[in-house]
Coordinates of C-alpha atoms in Angstrom, one line a residue:
M1 CA 0.0 0.1 0.0
S2 CA 1.4 3.3 -0.9
I3 CA 0.5 4.8 2.4
S4 CA 2.0 3.2 5.4
Y5 CA 3.1 4.0 9.0
S6 CA 4.1 7.5 9.5
P7 CA 7.1 8.4 11.8
C8 CA 4.8 11.2 13.2
F9 CA 2.4 8.9 14.7
Q10 CA 2.7 8.0 18.3
P11 CA 1.6 4.5 19.6
L12 CA -1.0 4.0 22.3
K13 CA 0.5 1.0 23.8
V14 CA -1.7 -2.2 23.9
F15 CA -0.9 -4.4 26.8
P16 CA -1.3 -8.3 26.5
K17 CA -4.4 -10.0 27.8
N18 CA -2.5 -11.5 30.8
S19 CA -1.3 -7.9 31.8
H20 CA -1.8 -7.1 35.5
I21 CA -3.5 -3.9 34.3
H22 CA -7.2 -5.1 33.9
S23 CA -10.0 -2.8 34.9
K24 CA -13.4 -1.6 33.8
I25 CA -14.7 1.2 31.8
G26 CA -18.5 1.7 32.3
N27 CA -19.8 -1.9 32.1
S28 CA -17.2 -3.1 29.7
T29 CA -14.4 -5.2 31.1
L30 CA -11.2 -4.7 29.4
K31 CA -9.1 -7.8 28.7
R32 CA -6.5 -5.3 27.1
C33 CA -6.0 -1.7 28.1
T34 CA -4.5 1.1 25.8
L35 CA -2.7 3.8 27.0
I36 CA -0.4 6.6 25.2
G37 CA 3.2 5.5 25.5
C38 CA 4.7 8.8 26.6
M39 CA 1.7 9.8 28.8
K40 CA 2.6 10.8 32.4
K41 CA 0.2 9.3 34.9
P42 CA -1.7 11.8 36.7
R43 CA -1.1 9.7 39.7
E44 CA 0.4 6.2 40.3
D45 CA -2.8 4.8 41.6
C46 CA -5.2 6.5 39.1
S47 CA -7.9 4.5 37.5
L48 CA -7.7 3.1 33.9
E49 CA -10.9 5.1 33.4
A50 CA -9.0 8.4 34.4
K51 CA -6.1 7.6 32.3
V52 CA -8.3 6.9 29.2
D53 CA -10.1 10.3 30.0
F54 CA -6.6 12.1 30.2
L55 CA -5.8 10.5 26.8
L56 CA -8.9 11.6 25.3
D57 CA -8.4 15.3 26.5
R58 CA -5.1 15.3 24.6
V59 CA -6.5 14.6 21.3
K60 CA -7.2 17.7 19.2
W61 CA -10.9 17.4 18.2
D62 CA -12.3 19.7 15.8
D63 CA -15.0 22.2 16.4
K64 CA -17.5 19.2 16.0
G65 CA -15.6 17.1 18.5
L66 CA -14.2 14.9 15.5
A67 CA -11.0 13.7 14.3
V68 CA -10.0 11.7 11.2
A69 CA -9.6 8.1 11.8
I70 CA -7.8 5.8 9.4
A71 CA -8.0 1.9 9.7
Q72 CA -4.8 0.3 8.3
N73 CA -3.9 -3.5 8.0
V74 CA -1.3 -4.5 10.5
D75 CA 0.3 -6.9 8.2
T76 CA 0.3 -5.7 4.9
G77 CA 0.2 -1.8 5.6
A78 CA -2.9 -1.5 3.4
V79 CA -4.9 1.5 4.2
L80 CA -8.4 -0.1 4.7
M81 CA -10.7 3.0 5.2
Q82 CA -11.1 6.5 6.6
G83 CA -13.8 7.8 8.9
F84 CA -14.2 10.1 11.7
A85 CA -14.1 9.4 15.5
N86 CA -15.2 11.3 18.7
R87 CA -14.4 10.8 22.1
E88 CA -16.8 8.0 22.5
A89 CA -15.6 6.2 19.5
L90 CA -11.9 6.3 20.5
S91 CA -12.8 5.1 24.0
T92 CA -15.0 2.3 22.5
T93 CA -12.2 1.2 20.2
I94 CA -9.8 1.0 23.1
S95 CA -12.1 -1.0 25.1
S96 CA -13.6 -3.3 22.5
R97 CA -10.7 -3.6 20.2
K98 CA -13.1 -3.3 17.2
A99 CA -12.5 -0.3 15.0
T100 CA -15.4 2.1 16.0
F101 CA -16.2 5.5 14.2
Y102 CA -18.7 8.3 14.4
S103 CA -21.2 8.5 11.5
R104 CA -21.8 12.2 10.7
S105 CA -24.8 11.3 8.6
R106 CA -26.7 9.2 11.4
S107 CA -25.0 11.3 14.3
S108 CA -24.1 8.1 15.9
L109 CA -21.4 5.6 16.6
W110 CA -20.9 2.6 14.3
T111 CA -18.5 -0.2 14.7
K112 CA -17.1 -1.5 11.3
G113 CA -18.6 -5.1 10.8
E114 CA -21.5 -4.7 13.0
T115 CA -23.8 -5.6 10.0
S116 CA -21.3 -7.5 7.6
N117 CA -19.4 -9.1 10.4
N118 CA -16.3 -8.1 8.6
F119 CA -14.8 -6.4 11.8
I120 CA -11.4 -4.8 11.9
N121 CA -9.7 -6.2 15.1
V122 CA -7.5 -3.5 16.5
F123 CA -4.0 -4.1 17.9
D124 CA -2.7 -0.7 18.2
V125 CA -4.0 2.9 18.1
F126 CA -1.6 5.8 17.0
L127 CA -2.0 9.4 17.2
D128 CA -0.2 11.8 14.7
C129 CA 2.4 14.4 15.9
D130 CA -0.4 17.1 16.0
R131 CA -2.8 14.7 17.8
D132 CA -5.6 15.6 15.4
S133 CA -5.8 12.3 13.5
I134 CA -5.9 8.7 14.4
I135 CA -4.8 5.4 13.0
Y136 CA -6.5 2.2 14.0
L137 CA -3.8 -0.5 13.3
G138 CA -5.6 -3.9 13.0
K139 CA -6.6 -7.1 11.2
P140 CA -9.7 -7.1 9.0
D141 CA -12.0 -10.3 9.2
G142 CA -13.0 -9.7 5.6
P143 CA -13.4 -7.1 2.9
T144 CA -13.5 -3.5 4.2
C145 CA -15.1 -1.8 1.4
H146 CA -19.0 -2.0 1.0
T147 CA -18.3 -3.0 -2.7
G148 CA -16.6 -6.2 -1.5
S149 CA -13.2 -4.9 -2.2
E150 CA -10.4 -5.6 0.2
T151 CA -9.9 -1.8 0.8
C152 CA -11.8 1.4 0.0
Y153 CA -8.9 2.5 -2.0
Y154 CA -8.8 0.8 -5.3
T155 CA -9.2 3.6 -7.8
P156 CA -5.7 4.8 -9.3
V157 CA -5.7 8.3 -10.3
D158 CA -3.3 7.9 -13.3
E159 CA -5.7 5.5 -14.9
L160 CA -8.5 8.0 -14.3
L161 CA -6.5 10.7 -16.0
K162 CA -5.9 8.5 -19.1
N163 CA -9.5 7.4 -19.4
P164 CA -12.2 9.0 -17.1
E165 CA -14.9 6.7 -18.5
V166 CA -13.2 3.5 -17.4
E167 CA -13.5 2.8 -13.7
K168 CA -10.5 0.4 -12.7
N169 CA -10.3 -1.6 -9.7
E170 CA -6.6 -1.9 -8.7
L171 CA -5.5 -2.1 -5.1
A172 CA -2.6 0.4 -4.0
L173 CA 0.3 -1.9 -3.3
T174 CA 3.6 -1.5 -1.4
T175 CA 6.8 -2.7 -3.2
L176 CA 6.6 -6.3 -1.9
Y177 CA 2.8 -6.9 -2.5
A178 CA 3.3 -5.4 -6.1
L179 CA 6.0 -8.0 -6.5
E180 CA 3.8 -10.7 -5.1
S181 CA 1.0 -9.6 -7.5
T182 CA 3.4 -9.7 -10.6
I183 CA 4.6 -13.2 -9.6
N184 CA 1.0 -14.4 -9.2
Q185 CA 0.2 -13.1 -12.7
R186 CA 3.2 -14.9 -14.2
K187 CA 2.0 -18.1 -12.4
A188 CA -1.4 -17.7 -14.1
E189 CA 0.2 -17.3 -17.4
T190 CA 2.1 -20.6 -17.1
S191 CA -1.0 -22.6 -17.8
S192 CA -1.4 -21.0 -21.3
S193 CA 0.6 -21.6 -24.2
S194 CA 2.8 -18.7 -25.3
N195 CA 5.4 -18.1 -28.0
G196 CA 8.9 -17.0 -27.3
K197 CA 11.4 -17.3 -24.5
P198 CA 9.6 -17.6 -21.1
S199 CA 10.4 -15.1 -18.5
W200 CA 12.8 -16.1 -15.6
T201 CA 9.9 -16.1 -13.2
K202 CA 8.1 -18.3 -15.3
R203 CA 11.1 -20.7 -15.6
L204 CA 11.4 -20.8 -11.9
L205 CA 7.7 -21.6 -11.4
L206 CA 7.9 -24.5 -13.9
D207 CA 11.2 -26.0 -12.4
D208 CA 11.3 -26.7 -8.7
K209 CA 14.7 -28.0 -8.7
L210 CA 15.9 -24.8 -10.4
L211 CA 14.0 -22.7 -7.8
C212 CA 15.3 -24.3 -4.8
S213 CA 19.0 -24.3 -6.1
K214 CA 18.6 -20.4 -6.8
I215 CA 17.1 -19.9 -3.3
R216 CA 20.1 -21.7 -1.6
E217 CA 22.7 -19.9 -4.0
E218 CA 21.2 -16.5 -3.3
A219 CA 21.2 -17.2 0.6
D220 CA 24.8 -18.2 0.4
E221 CA 25.7 -15.1 -1.3
L222 CA 24.0 -12.9 1.2
C223 CA 25.8 -14.6 3.9
R224 CA 29.2 -14.1 2.1
T225 CA 28.5 -10.3 2.2
L226 CA 29.0 -10.8 6.0
E227 CA 31.7 -13.0 5.9
Q228 CA 33.8 -11.0 3.4
N229 CA 32.7 -7.7 4.7
E230 CA 31.1 -6.4 1.4
D231 CA 29.6 -3.0 1.3
N232 CA 26.0 -2.4 2.2
G233 CA 24.8 -2.0 -1.3
R234 CA 26.0 -5.5 -2.0
T235 CA 24.2 -6.9 1.1
A236 CA 20.9 -5.1 -0.1
S237 CA 21.1 -6.6 -3.6
E238 CA 21.6 -10.1 -2.4
M239 CA 18.8 -9.7 0.2
A240 CA 16.6 -8.4 -2.8
D241 CA 17.5 -11.6 -4.6
V242 CA 16.6 -13.8 -1.7
L243 CA 13.1 -12.3 -1.2
Y244 CA 12.4 -12.5 -4.8
H245 CA 13.2 -16.2 -5.2
A246 CA 11.5 -16.9 -1.8
M247 CA 8.3 -15.2 -3.0
V248 CA 8.4 -17.3 -6.1
L249 CA 8.4 -20.3 -3.9
L250 CA 5.6 -19.0 -1.8
S251 CA 3.4 -18.2 -4.9
L252 CA 4.2 -21.8 -6.1
R253 CA 2.9 -23.1 -2.7
G254 CA 0.0 -21.0 -2.6
V255 CA 1.2 -19.1 0.5
K256 CA 0.4 -15.4 0.6
L257 CA 3.0 -12.9 1.9
E258 CA 0.5 -11.6 4.6
E259 CA 0.4 -15.1 6.1
V260 CA 4.2 -14.7 6.4
M261 CA 3.9 -11.2 8.1
Q262 CA 1.1 -12.6 10.4
V263 CA 3.5 -15.4 11.7
L264 CA 6.2 -12.8 12.3
R265 CA 3.8 -10.6 14.1
Q266 CA 2.6 -13.4 16.4
R267 CA 6.3 -14.1 17.2
F268 CA 6.9 -10.6 18.5
S269 CA 5.8 -11.5 22.0
K270 CA 7.9 -14.7 22.2
S271 CA 11.6 -15.1 22.6
G272 CA 13.5 -16.9 19.8
I273 CA 14.0 -19.9 22.2
E274 CA 10.4 -20.2 23.1
E275 CA 9.4 -19.8 19.4
K276 CA 11.8 -22.5 18.3
N277 CA 10.7 -24.9 21.1
S278 CA 7.1 -24.5 20.2
R279 CA 7.7 -25.7 16.8
K280 CA 9.2 -29.0 18.3
S281 CA 6.1 -29.8 20.2

Protein backbone atom coordinates (compact mmCIF):
# COMPACT_ATOMS: atom_id res chain seq x y z
CA MET A 1 0.00 0.00 0.00
CA SER A 2 1.37 3.36 -0.94
CA ILE A 3 0.47 4.81 2.45
CA SER A 4 2.08 3.18 5.44
CA TYR A 5 3.09 4.01 8.98
CA SER A 6 4.15 7.59 9.51
CA PRO A 7 7.04 8.37 11.87
CA CYS A 8 4.92 11.25 13.18
CA PHE A 9 2.37 8.86 14.63
CA GLN A 10 2.74 8.01 18.31
CA PRO A 11 1.60 4.61 19.61
CA LEU A 12 -1.02 4.01 22.23
CA LYS A 13 0.48 0.95 23.86
CA VAL A 14 -1.74 -2.15 23.94
CA PHE A 15 -1.01 -4.45 26.86
CA PRO A 16 -1.35 -8.25 26.50
CA LYS A 17 -4.39 -10.08 27.83
CA ASN A 18 -2.48 -11.46 30.80
CA SER A 19 -1.28 -8.01 31.82
CA HIS A 20 -1.72 -7.03 35.46
CA ILE A 21 -3.50 -3.93 34.19
CA HIS A 22 -7.12 -5.01 34.04
CA SER A 23 -10.05 -2.79 34.90
CA LYS A 24 -13.45 -1.59 33.71
CA ILE A 25 -14.74 1.33 31.74
CA GLY A 26 -18.45 1.60 32.42
CA ASN A 27 -19.88 -1.91 32.09
CA SER A 28 -17.16 -3.13 29.69
CA THR A 29 -14.38 -5.28 31.17
CA LEU A 30 -11.09 -4.64 29.42
CA LYS A 31 -9.02 -7.68 28.59
CA ARG A 32 -6.47 -5.31 27.11
CA CYS A 33 -6.07 -1.67 27.99
CA THR A 34 -4.56 0.99 25.80
CA LEU A 35 -2.57 3.96 27.01
CA ILE A 36 -0.43 6.51 25.22
CA GLY A 37 3.17 5.39 25.48
CA CYS A 38 4.70 8.72 26.54
CA MET A 39 1.81 9.82 28.77
CA LYS A 40 2.66 10.87 32.32
CA LYS A 41 0.29 9.27 34.79
CA PRO A 42 -1.83 11.81 36.66
CA ARG A 43 -1.05 9.72 39.75
CA GLU A 44 0.30 6.22 40.28
CA ASP A 45 -2.95 4.83 41.65
CA CYS A 46 -5.26 6.48 39.15
CA SER A 47 -7.94 4.31 37.62
CA LEU A 48 -7.79 3.13 34.03
CA GLU A 49 -10.88 5.17 33.28
CA ALA A 50 -9.12 8.33 34.44
CA LYS A 51 -6.11 7.49 32.26
CA VAL A 52 -8.29 7.02 29.19
CA ASP A 53 -10.09 10.30 29.93
CA PHE A 54 -6.72 12.00 30.25
CA LEU A 55 -5.72 10.57 26.87
CA LEU A 56 -8.94 11.70 25.21
CA ASP A 57 -8.41 15.21 26.55
CA ARG A 58 -5.08 15.35 24.72
CA VAL A 59 -6.59 14.65 21.29
CA LYS A 60 -7.20 17.82 19.28
CA TRP A 61 -10.83 17.31 18.32
CA ASP A 62 -12.23 19.75 15.74
CA ASP A 63 -15.05 22.20 16.44
CA LYS A 64 -17.53 19.33 16.00
CA GLY A 65 -15.65 17.10 18.42
CA LEU A 66 -14.27 14.87 15.65
CA ALA A 67 -10.91 13.68 14.35
CA VAL A 68 -10.02 11.76 11.18
CA ALA A 69 -9.68 8.03 11.89
CA ILE A 70 -7.87 5.74 9.43
CA ALA A 71 -7.95 1.94 9.60
CA GLN A 72 -4.77 0.20 8.41
CA ASN A 73 -3.95 -3.48 7.97
CA VAL A 74 -1.35 -4.42 10.59
CA ASP A 75 0.31 -7.01 8.33
CA THR A 76 0.15 -5.56 4.81
CA GLY A 77 0.17 -1.84 5.62
CA ALA A 78 -2.88 -1.41 3.38
CA VAL A 79 -5.03 1.60 4.21
CA LEU A 80 -8.44 -0.03 4.61
CA MET A 81 -10.77 2.91 5.12
CA GLN A 82 -11.11 6.41 6.52
CA GLY A 83 -13.82 7.79 8.76
CA PHE A 84 -14.23 10.04 11.78
CA ALA A 85 -14.06 9.39 15.50
CA ASN A 86 -15.21 11.33 18.53
CA ARG A 87 -14.30 10.74 22.18
CA GLU A 88 -16.80 7.92 22.60
CA ALA A 89 -15.76 6.19 19.37
CA LEU A 90 -12.07 6.19 20.35
CA SER A 91 -12.90 5.06 23.89
CA THR A 92 -15.06 2.24 22.50
CA THR A 93 -12.27 1.17 20.13
CA ILE A 94 -9.82 1.08 23.03
CA SER A 95 -12.13 -1.05 25.19
CA SER A 96 -13.58 -3.38 22.53
CA ARG A 97 -10.57 -3.56 20.19
CA LYS A 98 -13.01 -3.25 17.26
CA ALA A 99 -12.55 -0.24 14.95
CA THR A 100 -15.36 2.14 15.86
CA PHE A 101 -16.24 5.43 14.15
CA TYR A 102 -18.73 8.27 14.38
CA SER A 103 -21.22 8.52 11.53
CA ARG A 104 -21.82 12.17 10.65
CA SER A 105 -24.85 11.31 8.50
CA ARG A 106 -26.54 9.29 11.26
CA SER A 107 -25.09 11.27 14.17
CA SER A 108 -24.24 8.05 15.99
CA LEU A 109 -21.43 5.59 16.66
CA TRP A 110 -20.90 2.62 14.38
CA THR A 111 -18.50 -0.28 14.61
CA LYS A 112 -17.11 -1.49 11.29
CA GLY A 113 -18.56 -4.98 10.73
CA GLU A 114 -21.64 -4.63 12.93
CA THR A 115 -23.86 -5.59 9.95
CA SER A 116 -21.41 -7.44 7.66
CA ASN A 117 -19.38 -9.17 10.41
CA ASN A 118 -16.25 -7.92 8.63
CA PHE A 119 -14.82 -6.39 11.79
CA ILE A 120 -11.43 -4.71 11.97
CA ASN A 121 -9.70 -6.14 15.05
CA VAL A 122 -7.49 -3.41 16.48
CA PHE A 123 -4.03 -4.22 17.86
CA ASP A 124 -2.68 -0.69 18.29
CA VAL A 125 -3.88 2.88 18.02
CA PHE A 126 -1.66 5.74 16.87
CA LEU A 127 -2.01 9.52 17.10
CA ASP A 128 -0.20 11.78 14.68
CA CYS A 129 2.31 14.42 15.82
CA ASP A 130 -0.40 17.12 16.03
CA ARG A 131 -2.78 14.69 17.75
CA ASP A 132 -5.62 15.59 15.43
CA SER A 133 -5.84 12.32 13.47
CA ILE A 134 -5.87 8.66 14.45
CA ILE A 135 -4.78 5.32 13.00
CA TYR A 136 -6.47 2.07 13.97
CA LEU A 137 -3.86 -0.58 13.24
CA GLY A 138 -5.61 -3.93 12.97
CA LYS A 139 -6.57 -7.09 11.14
CA PRO A 140 -9.76 -7.18 9.04
CA ASP A 141 -12.04 -10.22 9.19
CA GLY A 142 -13.02 -9.76 5.54
CA PRO A 143 -13.42 -7.13 2.81
CA THR A 144 -13.51 -3.62 4.25
CA CYS A 145 -15.26 -1.76 1.43
CA HIS A 146 -19.04 -2.07 1.00
CA THR A 147 -18.31 -2.95 -2.66
CA GLY A 148 -16.63 -6.15 -1.51
CA SER A 149 -13.15 -4.84 -2.23
CA GLU A 150 -10.33 -5.53 0.20
CA THR A 151 -9.95 -1.81 0.89
CA CYS A 152 -11.83 1.36 -0.01
CA TYR A 153 -8.77 2.58 -1.95
CA TYR A 154 -8.77 0.83 -5.31
CA THR A 155 -9.13 3.62 -7.90
CA PRO A 156 -5.76 4.69 -9.40
CA VAL A 157 -5.68 8.39 -10.31
CA ASP A 158 -3.28 7.90 -13.23
CA GLU A 159 -5.75 5.51 -14.87
CA LEU A 160 -8.60 7.98 -14.36
CA LEU A 161 -6.56 10.70 -16.04
CA LYS A 162 -5.90 8.43 -19.01
CA ASN A 163 -9.50 7.30 -19.39
CA PRO A 164 -12.09 8.97 -17.12
CA GLU A 165 -14.87 6.79 -18.56
CA VAL A 166 -13.32 3.51 -17.42
CA GLU A 167 -13.45 2.63 -13.73
CA LYS A 168 -10.54 0.40 -12.76
CA ASN A 169 -10.30 -1.74 -9.65
CA GLU A 170 -6.63 -1.89 -8.70
CA LEU A 171 -5.40 -2.04 -5.12
CA ALA A 172 -2.64 0.34 -4.09
CA LEU A 173 0.27 -1.94 -3.24
CA THR A 174 3.58 -1.52 -1.46
CA THR A 175 6.74 -2.78 -3.18
CA LEU A 176 6.63 -6.34 -1.82
CA TYR A 177 2.92 -6.78 -2.49
CA ALA A 178 3.30 -5.35 -6.01
CA LEU A 179 6.03 -7.95 -6.58
CA GLU A 180 3.77 -10.67 -5.18
CA SER A 181 1.01 -9.59 -7.57
CA THR A 182 3.37 -9.72 -10.57
CA ILE A 183 4.65 -13.18 -9.60
CA ASN A 184 1.07 -14.45 -9.28
CA GLN A 185 0.27 -13.06 -12.72
CA ARG A 186 3.23 -14.98 -14.16
CA LYS A 187 2.00 -18.09 -12.36
CA ALA A 188 -1.43 -17.73 -13.98
CA GLU A 189 0.22 -17.38 -17.39
CA THR A 190 2.17 -20.64 -17.06
CA SER A 191 -1.00 -22.62 -17.79
CA SER A 192 -1.42 -21.00 -21.20
CA SER A 193 0.80 -21.61 -24.20
CA SER A 194 2.90 -18.67 -25.32
CA ASN A 195 5.38 -18.03 -28.05
CA GLY A 196 8.87 -16.84 -27.36
CA LYS A 197 11.26 -17.31 -24.47
CA PRO A 198 9.58 -17.58 -21.04
CA SER A 199 10.43 -15.00 -18.40
CA TRP A 200 12.82 -15.92 -15.58
CA THR A 201 9.91 -15.99 -13.14
CA LYS A 202 8.03 -18.46 -15.34
CA ARG A 203 11.10 -20.66 -15.64
CA LEU A 204 11.39 -20.76 -11.86
CA LEU A 205 7.70 -21.55 -11.46
CA LEU A 206 8.00 -24.46 -13.89
CA ASP A 207 11.19 -25.97 -12.43
CA ASP A 208 11.21 -26.80 -8.70
CA LYS A 209 14.86 -27.89 -8.71
CA LEU A 210 15.99 -24.69 -10.41
CA LEU A 211 14.00 -22.58 -7.95
CA CYS A 212 15.34 -24.33 -4.84
CA SER A 213 18.92 -24.20 -6.12
CA LYS A 214 18.60 -20.43 -6.71
CA ILE A 215 17.21 -19.83 -3.20
CA ARG A 216 20.16 -21.73 -1.68
CA GLU A 217 22.61 -19.93 -3.97
CA GLU A 218 21.26 -16.46 -3.17
CA ALA A 219 21.13 -17.19 0.59
CA ASP A 220 24.78 -18.25 0.46
CA GLU A 221 25.75 -15.08 -1.41
CA LEU A 222 23.92 -12.99 1.20
CA CYS A 223 25.93 -14.66 3.98
CA ARG A 224 29.16 -14.02 2.08
CA THR A 225 28.53 -10.27 2.20
CA LEU A 226 28.90 -10.59 5.98
CA GLU A 227 31.76 -13.07 5.97
CA GLN A 228 33.73 -11.07 3.40
CA ASN A 229 32.75 -7.67 4.80
CA GLU A 230 31.25 -6.45 1.51
CA ASP A 231 29.59 -3.05 1.22
CA ASN A 232 25.99 -2.45 2.32
CA GLY A 233 24.79 -1.99 -1.25
CA ARG A 234 25.91 -5.53 -2.04
CA THR A 235 24.09 -6.86 1.03
CA ALA A 236 20.88 -5.06 0.01
CA SER A 237 21.18 -6.45 -3.53
CA GLU A 238 21.68 -10.03 -2.36
CA MET A 239 18.80 -9.74 0.13
CA ALA A 240 16.56 -8.52 -2.71
CA ASP A 241 17.51 -11.67 -4.65
CA VAL A 242 16.69 -13.87 -1.65
CA LEU A 243 13.31 -12.18 -1.16
CA TYR A 244 12.37 -12.42 -4.83
CA HIS A 245 13.21 -16.11 -5.20
CA ALA A 246 11.59 -16.97 -1.85
CA MET A 247 8.42 -15.16 -2.92
CA VAL A 248 8.31 -17.22 -6.13
CA LEU A 249 8.35 -20.32 -3.92
CA LEU A 250 5.54 -18.88 -1.78
CA SER A 251 3.44 -18.29 -4.90
CA LEU A 252 4.14 -21.80 -6.11
CA ARG A 253 3.00 -23.16 -2.75
CA GLY A 254 -0.07 -20.92 -2.66
CA VAL A 255 1.11 -19.11 0.49
CA LYS A 256 0.39 -15.38 0.72
CA LEU A 257 3.02 -12.95 1.92
CA GLU A 258 0.40 -11.67 4.37
CA GLU A 259 0.41 -15.08 6.06
CA VAL A 260 4.17 -14.81 6.57
CA MET A 261 3.80 -11.31 8.05
CA GLN A 262 1.12 -12.61 10.43
CA VAL A 263 3.44 -15.38 11.67
CA LEU A 264 6.20 -12.81 12.26
CA ARG A 265 3.82 -10.52 14.17
CA GLN A 266 2.67 -13.39 16.38
CA ARG A 267 6.30 -14.12 17.26
CA PHE A 268 6.94 -10.59 18.53
CA SER A 269 5.78 -11.51 22.04
CA LYS A 270 7.92 -14.67 22.17
CA SER A 271 11.64 -15.10 22.69
CA GLY A 272 13.54 -16.90 19.93
CA ILE A 273 14.07 -19.90 22.21
CA GLU A 274 10.37 -20.14 23.10
CA GLU A 275 9.36 -19.90 19.46
CA LYS A 276 11.83 -22.59 18.41
CA ASN A 277 10.65 -24.93 21.17
CA SER A 278 6.98 -24.41 20.20
CA ARG A 279 7.75 -25.75 16.72
CA LYS A 280 9.17 -28.97 18.17
CA SER A 281 6.06 -29.75 20.21
